[in-house]
Amino acid sequence: MPKMKTVSGAKKRFRRTGTGKIKRNKAYRSHILTTKTTKKKRHLRKSAIVDKANAKSIAELIPYK
């Protein structure tokens, strides 16, 4: 059985935690930041855990991470 390939776009965006959950960065932080409040931008800095509905499909994209 050949090895599975990791999707290169996914390996840049997702990583695993120590417990095996998948961590992601939040969206809406790249441009048009002048209209967003400081509080909103501060909260967008933090990473989040991928929700259960999408975790299985993302885990298939990063099989060895």
Coordinates of C-alpha atoms in Angstrom, one line a residue:
M1 CA 0.0 0.0 0.0
P2 CA 1.6 3.3 -1.0
K3 CA 1.8 6.2 1.4
M4 CA -0.9 8.9 1.4
K5 CA 0.1 12.4 0.3
T6 CA -0.5 15.3 2.6
V7 CA -2.5 18.1 1.0
S8 CA 0.1 21.0 1.0
G9 CA -2.6 23.7 1.5
A10 CA -3.8 21.8 4.6
K11 CA -0.4 21.4 6.2
K12 CA 0.1 25.1 6.1
R13 CA -3.3 25.8 7.9
F14 CA -3.8 23.0 10.4
R15 CA -1.8 21.2 13.1
R16 CA -2.5 18.7 15.7
T17 CA -2.5 19.3 19.5
G18 CA -1.0 16.9 22.0
T19 CA -4.4 15.2 22.5
G20 CA -4.9 14.7 18.8
K21 CA -7.4 17.5 18.1
I22 CA -6.9 19.7 15.1
K23 CA -6.0 23.4 15.6
R24 CA -6.7 26.2 13.1
N25 CA -6.3 29.9 12.9
K26 CA -9.3 32.2 12.7
A27 CA -10.4 33.9 9.5
Y28 CA -11.1 37.6 8.8
R29 CA -7.7 38.8 10.0
S30 CA -5.8 39.5 6.8
H31 CA -7.1 42.9 5.4
I32 CA -9.6 45.8 5.9
L33 CA -8.5 45.9 9.5
T34 CA -9.3 49.6 10.0
T35 CA -13.1 48.8 10.2
K36 CA -12.6 46.1 12.8
T37 CA -12.4 47.0 16.5
T38 CA -9.3 46.3 18.5
K39 CA -11.2 43.8 20.6
K40 CA -12.3 41.8 17.5
K41 CA -8.7 41.8 16.1
R42 CA -7.3 40.7 19.5
H43 CA -9.8 37.7 19.7
L44 CA -9.0 36.7 16.1
R45 CA -5.3 36.3 17.0
K46 CA -6.1 33.2 19.1
S47 CA -6.2 29.8 17.5
A48 CA -9.3 27.6 17.6
I49 CA -10.1 23.9 17.6
V50 CA -11.7 22.5 14.4
D51 CA -15.3 21.5 15.1
K52 CA -16.3 17.9 15.2
A53 CA -18.3 18.0 12.0
N54 CA -15.2 18.9 9.9
A55 CA -12.5 17.2 12.0
K56 CA -12.6 13.8 10.2
S57 CA -12.4 15.3 6.7
I58 CA -9.4 17.5 7.7
A59 CA -7.7 14.7 9.4
E60 CA -7.7 12.8 6.1
L61 CA -5.9 15.8 4.5
I62 CA -3.1 15.6 7.0
P63 CA -2.6 11.9 7.7
Y64 CA 1.0 12.1 9.1
K65 CA 0.9 15.3 11.1

